[in-house]
CSV table of C-alpha atoms and ligand atoms in Angstrom, one decimal:
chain,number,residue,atom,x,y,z
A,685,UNK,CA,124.7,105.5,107.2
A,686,UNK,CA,128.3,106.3,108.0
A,687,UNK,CA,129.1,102.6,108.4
A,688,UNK,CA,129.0,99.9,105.6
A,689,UNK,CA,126.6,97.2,106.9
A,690,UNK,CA,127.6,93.4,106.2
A,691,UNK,CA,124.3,92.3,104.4
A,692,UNK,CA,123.5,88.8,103.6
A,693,UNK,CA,121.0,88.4,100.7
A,694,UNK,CA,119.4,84.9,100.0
A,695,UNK,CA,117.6,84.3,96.9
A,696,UNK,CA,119.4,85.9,93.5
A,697,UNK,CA,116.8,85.7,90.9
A,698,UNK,CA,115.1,88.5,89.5
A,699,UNK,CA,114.7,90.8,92.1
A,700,UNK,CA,117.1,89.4,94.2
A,701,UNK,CA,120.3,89.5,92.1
A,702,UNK,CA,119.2,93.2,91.6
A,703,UNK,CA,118.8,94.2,95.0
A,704,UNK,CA,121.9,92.9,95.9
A,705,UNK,CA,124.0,94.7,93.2
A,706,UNK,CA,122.5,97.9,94.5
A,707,UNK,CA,123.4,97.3,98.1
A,708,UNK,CA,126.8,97.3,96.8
A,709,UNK,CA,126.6,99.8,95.3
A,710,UNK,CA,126.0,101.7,98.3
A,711,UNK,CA,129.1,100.7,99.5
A,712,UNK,CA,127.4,98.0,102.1
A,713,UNK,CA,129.6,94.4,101.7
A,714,UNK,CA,127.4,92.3,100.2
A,715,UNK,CA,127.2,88.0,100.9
A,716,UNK,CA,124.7,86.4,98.4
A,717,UNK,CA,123.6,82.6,98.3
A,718,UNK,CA,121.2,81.0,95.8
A,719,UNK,CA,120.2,77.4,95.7
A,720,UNK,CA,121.5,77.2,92.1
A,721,UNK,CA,125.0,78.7,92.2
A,722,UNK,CA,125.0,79.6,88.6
A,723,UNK,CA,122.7,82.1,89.4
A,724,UNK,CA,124.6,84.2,92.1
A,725,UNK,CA,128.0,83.1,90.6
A,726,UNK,CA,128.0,86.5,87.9
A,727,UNK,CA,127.4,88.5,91.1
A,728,UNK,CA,131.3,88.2,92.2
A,729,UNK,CA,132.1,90.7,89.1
A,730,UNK,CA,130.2,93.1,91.6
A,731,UNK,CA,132.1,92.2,94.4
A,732,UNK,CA,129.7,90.6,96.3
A,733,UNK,CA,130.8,87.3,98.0
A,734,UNK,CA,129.3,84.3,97.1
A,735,UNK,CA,128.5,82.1,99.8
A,736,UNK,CA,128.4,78.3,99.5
A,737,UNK,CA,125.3,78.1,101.9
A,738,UNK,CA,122.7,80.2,103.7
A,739,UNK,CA,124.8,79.8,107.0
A,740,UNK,CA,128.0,80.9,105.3
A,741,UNK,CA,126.5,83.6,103.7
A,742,UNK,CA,124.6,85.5,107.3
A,743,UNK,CA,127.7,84.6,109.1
A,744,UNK,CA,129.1,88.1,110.7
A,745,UNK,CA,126.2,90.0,108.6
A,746,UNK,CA,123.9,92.7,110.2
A,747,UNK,CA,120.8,91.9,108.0
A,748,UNK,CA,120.0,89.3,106.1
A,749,UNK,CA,117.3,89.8,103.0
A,750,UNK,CA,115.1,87.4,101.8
A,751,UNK,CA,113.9,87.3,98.1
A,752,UNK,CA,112.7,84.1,97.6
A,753,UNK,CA,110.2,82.0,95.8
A,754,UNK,CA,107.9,81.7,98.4
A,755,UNK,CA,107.0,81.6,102.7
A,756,UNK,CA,107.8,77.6,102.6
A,757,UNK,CA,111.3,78.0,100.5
A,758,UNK,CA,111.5,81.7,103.1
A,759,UNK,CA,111.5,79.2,106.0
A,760,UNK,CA,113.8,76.0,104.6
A,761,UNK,CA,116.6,78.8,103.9
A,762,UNK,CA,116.5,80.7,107.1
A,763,UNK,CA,116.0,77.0,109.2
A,764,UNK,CA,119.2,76.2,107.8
A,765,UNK,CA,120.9,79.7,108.1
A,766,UNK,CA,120.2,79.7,111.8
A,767,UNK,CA,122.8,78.1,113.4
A,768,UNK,CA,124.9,81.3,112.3
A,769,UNK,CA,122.6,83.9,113.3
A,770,UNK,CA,123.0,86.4,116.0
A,771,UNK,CA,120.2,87.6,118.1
A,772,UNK,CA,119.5,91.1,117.6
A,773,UNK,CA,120.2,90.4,113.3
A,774,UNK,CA,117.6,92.2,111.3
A,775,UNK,CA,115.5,90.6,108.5
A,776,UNK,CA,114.4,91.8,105.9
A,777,UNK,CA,111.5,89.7,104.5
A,778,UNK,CA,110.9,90.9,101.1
A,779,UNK,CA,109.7,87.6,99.3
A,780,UNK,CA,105.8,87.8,98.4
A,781,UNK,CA,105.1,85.1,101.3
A,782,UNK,CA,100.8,86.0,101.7
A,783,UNK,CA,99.1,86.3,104.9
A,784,UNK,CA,99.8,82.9,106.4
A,785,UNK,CA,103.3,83.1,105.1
A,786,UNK,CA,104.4,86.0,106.5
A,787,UNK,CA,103.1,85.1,109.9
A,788,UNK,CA,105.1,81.8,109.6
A,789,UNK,CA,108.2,83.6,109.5
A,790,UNK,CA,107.6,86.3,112.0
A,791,UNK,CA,107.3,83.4,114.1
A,792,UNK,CA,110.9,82.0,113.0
A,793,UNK,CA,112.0,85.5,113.5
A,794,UNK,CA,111.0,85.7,116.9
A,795,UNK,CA,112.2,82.5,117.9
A,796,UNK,CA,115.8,83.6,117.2
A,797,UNK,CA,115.9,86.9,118.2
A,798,UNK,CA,115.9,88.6,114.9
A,799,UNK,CA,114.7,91.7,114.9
A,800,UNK,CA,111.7,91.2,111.6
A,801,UNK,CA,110.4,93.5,109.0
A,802,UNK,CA,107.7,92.3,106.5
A,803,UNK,CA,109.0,94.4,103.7
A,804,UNK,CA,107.6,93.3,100.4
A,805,UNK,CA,108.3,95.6,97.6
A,806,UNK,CA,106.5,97.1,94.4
A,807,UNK,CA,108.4,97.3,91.0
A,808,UNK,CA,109.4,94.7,88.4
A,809,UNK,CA,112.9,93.4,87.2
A,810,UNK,CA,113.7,97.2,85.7
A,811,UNK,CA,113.3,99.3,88.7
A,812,UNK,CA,115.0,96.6,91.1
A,813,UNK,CA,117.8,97.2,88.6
A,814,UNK,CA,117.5,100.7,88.9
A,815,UNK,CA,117.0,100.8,92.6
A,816,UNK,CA,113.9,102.6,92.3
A,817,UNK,CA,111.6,100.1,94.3
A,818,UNK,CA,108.7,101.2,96.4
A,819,UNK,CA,109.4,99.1,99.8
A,820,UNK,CA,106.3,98.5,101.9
A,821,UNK,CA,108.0,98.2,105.5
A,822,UNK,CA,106.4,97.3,108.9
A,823,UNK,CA,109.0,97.2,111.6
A,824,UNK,CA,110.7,100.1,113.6
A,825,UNK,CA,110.9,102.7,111.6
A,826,UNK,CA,113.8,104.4,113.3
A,827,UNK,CA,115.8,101.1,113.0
A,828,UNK,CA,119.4,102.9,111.0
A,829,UNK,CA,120.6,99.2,109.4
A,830,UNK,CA,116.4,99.0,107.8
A,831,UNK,CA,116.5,102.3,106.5
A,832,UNK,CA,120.3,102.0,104.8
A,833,UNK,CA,118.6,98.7,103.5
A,834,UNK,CA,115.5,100.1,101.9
A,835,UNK,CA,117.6,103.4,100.7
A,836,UNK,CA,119.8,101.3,98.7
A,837,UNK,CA,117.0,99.1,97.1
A,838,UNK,CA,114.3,101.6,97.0
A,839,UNK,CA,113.2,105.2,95.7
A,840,UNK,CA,110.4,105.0,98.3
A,841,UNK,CA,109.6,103.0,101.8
A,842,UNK,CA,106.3,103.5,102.8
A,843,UNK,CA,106.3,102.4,106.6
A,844,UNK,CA,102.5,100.2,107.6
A,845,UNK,CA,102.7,99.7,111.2
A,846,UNK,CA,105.4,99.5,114.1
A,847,UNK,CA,105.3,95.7,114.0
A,848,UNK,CA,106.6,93.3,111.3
A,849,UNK,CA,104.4,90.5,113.1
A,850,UNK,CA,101.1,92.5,111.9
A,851,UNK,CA,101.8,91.2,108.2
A,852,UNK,CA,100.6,95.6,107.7
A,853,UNK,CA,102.9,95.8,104.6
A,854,UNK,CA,101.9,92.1,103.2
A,855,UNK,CA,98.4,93.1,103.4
A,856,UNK,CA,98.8,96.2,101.4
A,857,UNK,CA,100.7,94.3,98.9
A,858,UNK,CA,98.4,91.8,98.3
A,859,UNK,CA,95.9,94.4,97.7
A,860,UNK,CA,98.2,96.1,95.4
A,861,UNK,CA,99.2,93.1,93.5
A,862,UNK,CA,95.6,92.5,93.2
A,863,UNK,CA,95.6,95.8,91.1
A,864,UNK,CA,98.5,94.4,88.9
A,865,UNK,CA,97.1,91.3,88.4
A,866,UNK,CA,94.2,92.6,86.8
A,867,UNK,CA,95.6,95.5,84.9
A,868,UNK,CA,98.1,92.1,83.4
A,869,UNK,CA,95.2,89.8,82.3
A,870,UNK,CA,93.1,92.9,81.5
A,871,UNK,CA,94.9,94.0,78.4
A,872,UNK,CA,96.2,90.2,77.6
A,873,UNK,CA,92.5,89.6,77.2
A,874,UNK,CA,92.3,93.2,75.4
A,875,UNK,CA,94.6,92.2,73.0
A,876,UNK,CA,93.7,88.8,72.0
A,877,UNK,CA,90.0,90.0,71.4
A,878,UNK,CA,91.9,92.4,69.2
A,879,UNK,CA,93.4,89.7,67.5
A,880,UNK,CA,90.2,87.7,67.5
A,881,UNK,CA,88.4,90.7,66.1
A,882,UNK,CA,90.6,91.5,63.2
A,883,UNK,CA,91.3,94.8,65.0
A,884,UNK,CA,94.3,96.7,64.8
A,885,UNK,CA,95.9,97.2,68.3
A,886,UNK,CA,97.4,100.4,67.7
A,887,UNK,CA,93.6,101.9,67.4
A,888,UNK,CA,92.7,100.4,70.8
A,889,UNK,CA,95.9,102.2,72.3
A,890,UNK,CA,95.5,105.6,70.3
A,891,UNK,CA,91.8,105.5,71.6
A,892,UNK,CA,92.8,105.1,75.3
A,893,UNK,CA,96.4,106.9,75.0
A,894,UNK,CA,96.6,110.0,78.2
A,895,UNK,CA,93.2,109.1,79.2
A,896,UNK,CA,91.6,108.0,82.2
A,897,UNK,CA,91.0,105.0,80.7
A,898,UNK,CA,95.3,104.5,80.0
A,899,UNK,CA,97.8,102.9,81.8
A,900,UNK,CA,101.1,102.2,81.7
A,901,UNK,CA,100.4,98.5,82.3
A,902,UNK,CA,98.6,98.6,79.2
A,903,UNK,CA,101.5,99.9,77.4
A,904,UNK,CA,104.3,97.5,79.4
A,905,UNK,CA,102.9,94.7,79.1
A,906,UNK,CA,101.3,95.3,76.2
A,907,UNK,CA,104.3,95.4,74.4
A,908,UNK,CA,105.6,91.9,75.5
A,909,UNK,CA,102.9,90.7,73.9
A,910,UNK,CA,102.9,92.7,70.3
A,911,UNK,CA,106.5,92.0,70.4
A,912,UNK,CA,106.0,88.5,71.3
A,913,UNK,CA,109.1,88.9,73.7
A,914,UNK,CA,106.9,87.4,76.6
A,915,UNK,CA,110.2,85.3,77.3
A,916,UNK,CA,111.9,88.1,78.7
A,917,UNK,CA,110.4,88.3,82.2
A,918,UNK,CA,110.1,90.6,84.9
A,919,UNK,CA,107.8,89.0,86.6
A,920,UNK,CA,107.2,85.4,85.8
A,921,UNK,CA,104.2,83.7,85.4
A,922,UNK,CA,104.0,81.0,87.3
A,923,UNK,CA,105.6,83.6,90.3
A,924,UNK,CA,102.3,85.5,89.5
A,925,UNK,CA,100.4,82.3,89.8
A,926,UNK,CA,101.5,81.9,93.4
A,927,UNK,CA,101.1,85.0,94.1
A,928,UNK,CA,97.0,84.9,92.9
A,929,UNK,CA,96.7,82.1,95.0
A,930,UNK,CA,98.0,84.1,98.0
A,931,UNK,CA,95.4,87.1,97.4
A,932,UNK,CA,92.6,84.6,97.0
A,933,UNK,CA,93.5,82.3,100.2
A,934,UNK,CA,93.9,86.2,101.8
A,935,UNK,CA,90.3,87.4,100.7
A,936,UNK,CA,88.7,83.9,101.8
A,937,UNK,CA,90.5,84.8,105.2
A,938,UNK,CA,88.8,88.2,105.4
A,939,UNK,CA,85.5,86.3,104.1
A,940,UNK,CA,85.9,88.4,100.7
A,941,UNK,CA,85.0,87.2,97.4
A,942,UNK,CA,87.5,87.4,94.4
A,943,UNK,CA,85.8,86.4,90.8
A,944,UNK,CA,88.1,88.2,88.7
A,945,UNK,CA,91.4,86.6,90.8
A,946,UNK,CA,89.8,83.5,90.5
A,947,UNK,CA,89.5,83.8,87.2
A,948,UNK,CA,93.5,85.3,86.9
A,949,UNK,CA,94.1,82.3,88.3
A,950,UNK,CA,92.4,80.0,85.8
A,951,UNK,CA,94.6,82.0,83.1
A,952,UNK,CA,97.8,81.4,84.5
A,953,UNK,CA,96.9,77.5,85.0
A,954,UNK,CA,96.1,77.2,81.3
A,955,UNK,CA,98.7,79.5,80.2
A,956,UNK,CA,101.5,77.7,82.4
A,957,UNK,CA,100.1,73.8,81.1
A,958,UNK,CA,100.8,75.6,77.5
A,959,UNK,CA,104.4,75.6,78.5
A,960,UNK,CA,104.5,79.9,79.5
A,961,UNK,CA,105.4,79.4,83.3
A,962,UNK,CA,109.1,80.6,83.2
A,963,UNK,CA,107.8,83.3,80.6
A,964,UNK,CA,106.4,86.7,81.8
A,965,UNK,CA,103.1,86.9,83.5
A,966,UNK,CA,101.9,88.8,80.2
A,967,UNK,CA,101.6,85.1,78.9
A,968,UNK,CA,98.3,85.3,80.1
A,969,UNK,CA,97.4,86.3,76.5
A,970,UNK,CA,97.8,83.0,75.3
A,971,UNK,CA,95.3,81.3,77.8
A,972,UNK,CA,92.6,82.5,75.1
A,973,UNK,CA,93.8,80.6,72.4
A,974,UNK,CA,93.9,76.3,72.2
A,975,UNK,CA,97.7,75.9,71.6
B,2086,LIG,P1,112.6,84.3,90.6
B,2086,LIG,O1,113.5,85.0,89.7
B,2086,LIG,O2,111.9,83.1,90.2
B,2086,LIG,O3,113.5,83.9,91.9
B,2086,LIG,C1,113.0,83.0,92.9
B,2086,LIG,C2,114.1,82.6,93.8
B,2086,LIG,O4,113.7,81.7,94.8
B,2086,LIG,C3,115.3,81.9,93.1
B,2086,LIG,O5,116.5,82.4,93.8
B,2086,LIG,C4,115.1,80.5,93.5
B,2086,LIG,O6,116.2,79.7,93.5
B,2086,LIG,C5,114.5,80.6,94.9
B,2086,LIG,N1,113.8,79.4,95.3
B,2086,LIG,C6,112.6,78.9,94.9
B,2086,LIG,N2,112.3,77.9,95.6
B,2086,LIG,C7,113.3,77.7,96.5
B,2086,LIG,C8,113.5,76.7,97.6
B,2086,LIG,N3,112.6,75.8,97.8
B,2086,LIG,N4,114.6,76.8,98.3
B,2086,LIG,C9,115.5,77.8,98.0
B,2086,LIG,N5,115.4,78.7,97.1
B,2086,LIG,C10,114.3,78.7,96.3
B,2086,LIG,O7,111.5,85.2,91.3
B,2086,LIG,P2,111.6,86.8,91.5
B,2086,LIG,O8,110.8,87.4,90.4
B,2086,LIG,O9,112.9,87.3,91.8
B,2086,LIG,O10,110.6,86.9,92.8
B,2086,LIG,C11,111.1,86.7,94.1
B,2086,LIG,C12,110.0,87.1,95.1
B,2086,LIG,O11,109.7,88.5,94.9
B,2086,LIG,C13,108.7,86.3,94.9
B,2086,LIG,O12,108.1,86.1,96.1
B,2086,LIG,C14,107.8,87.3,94.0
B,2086,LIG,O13,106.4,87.1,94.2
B,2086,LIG,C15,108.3,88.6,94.6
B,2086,LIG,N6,108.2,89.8,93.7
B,2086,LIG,C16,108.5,89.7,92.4
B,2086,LIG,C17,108.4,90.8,91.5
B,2086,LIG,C18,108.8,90.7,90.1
B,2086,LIG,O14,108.3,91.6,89.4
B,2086,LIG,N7,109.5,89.8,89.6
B,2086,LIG,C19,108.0,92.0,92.1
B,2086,LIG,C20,107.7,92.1,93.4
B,2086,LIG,C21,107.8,91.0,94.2
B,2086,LIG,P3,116.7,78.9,92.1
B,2086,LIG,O15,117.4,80.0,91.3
B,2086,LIG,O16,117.6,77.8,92.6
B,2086,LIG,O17,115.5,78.4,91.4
């Protein structure tokens, strides 16, 4: 990009605050808005502008990105940015928003003019820091103000289909998050059957360690739970929750049936009733114990 792009993020928590920070990095101005302030306030020391409300902040911008909770809080945000969009604006819906979601807002999109990508992205808290996301794009690909986008957040776009309304890129990250999901509750059960058993973890990982049977979730999320720093999230669990809920209402779409989501989701229930919803989705570990 020769030009610095005016991009308006909404939604600075995890991923969001990160992605931002990288955009300006890349030199693009940068407008963020969160519905609590104290969470985009520390993004001023980047010089990013913090914007009082969603229409402030996409005022003037050339893309707005989306990186919130959910497709219902996607939709309250952008209804009340509209009144300050341009036709012709791209979004960038990055927010995990599920089948039904995501067509929901293509719809907004269209009904304003904005030009829509379904761009959800893979990687945690540490490689949104690092800009080293893999972005799952479906849109026009040649589209310059995209592509500066997805450069700044990402290491990798992987383009799905010419046509954000297709939901192409949701559906391949639902499947992957499917993947995540149970490589998460796989060693959190691993580990508390360890614990159950009297077994010493380090054997279960020296056993498995640069085999086909390793993996770096193993080890990532592993360590939360040896460490027991499952406070410190990258991806929280209740977010995770949602997100389990979005595959399975997905599958029973595509008439597919899920036991091992439905039983992910049965873990996070317990875990989150236990009082581990903020903490990271490793938490599952504790859904085998009574607390
Ligand atoms: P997060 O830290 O919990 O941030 C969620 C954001 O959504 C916050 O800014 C929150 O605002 C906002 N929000 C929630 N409900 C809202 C509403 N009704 N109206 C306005 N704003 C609302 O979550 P995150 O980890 O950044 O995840 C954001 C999205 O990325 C989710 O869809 C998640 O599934 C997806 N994702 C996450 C990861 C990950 O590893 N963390 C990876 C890939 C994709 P407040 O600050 O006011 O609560």
């Amino acid at each position: 990009m020769s030009e610095p792009l005016h991009i308006a993020v909404l939604g600075t928590g995890i991923m969001g605050a990160a992605m931002a920070r990288n955009l300006a990095r890349a030199g693009h101005r940068v407008t963020a808005w969160n519905r609590s302030g104290d969470k985009a306030a520390p993004l001023a020391a980047d010089g990013i502008a913090v914007a009082g409300t969603p229409a402030e902040a996409v005022a003037d911008a050339d893309a707005i990105l989306t990186m919130l909770y959910d497709g219902p809080a996607v939709q309250e945000v952008v209804a009340q940015a509209a009144p300050a969009l341009r036709p012709g604006v791209r979004w960038i819906q990055s927010t995990t928003a599920g089948l039904d979601g995501a067509a929901a807002l293509a719809a907004l999109a269209a009904e304003h003019g904005l030009v829509y990508f379904d761009a959800p992205v893979l990687g945690t808290r540490a490689p949104a820091e690092a800009g080293q996301l893999t972005v799952l794009a479906a849109g026009p690909a040649d589209d310059p103000v995209a592509n500066a986008v997805f450069d700044a957040v990402g290491a990798k776009t992987v383009w799905t289909g010419p046509d954000g309304a297709d939901a192409s890129a949701s559906r391949l990250k639902l499947v992957a998050n499917s993947w995540v999901l149970v490589l998460t509750h796989g060693i959190g059960e691993v580990l508390a059957l360890a614990k159950g058993l009297g077994v010493d973890p380090q054997g279960f990982y020296d056993l498995i360690q640069g085999g086909p049977l390793d993996a770096g979730y193993a080890h990532a999320k592993g360590a939360l739970i040896l460490d027991g720093s499952t406070d410190q999230a990258s991806f929280g669990l209740d977010t995770a929750l949602k997100d389990t809920r979005l595959i399975i209402a997905a599958a029973e779409a595509g008439g597919v049936r899920l036991d091992l989501a439905e039983a992910g989701a049965e873990r996070f229930r317990r875990a989150s009733a236990q009082g581990h919803g903020d903490e990271d989705m490793a938490a599952t570990y504790f859904a085998s114990f009574d607390e």
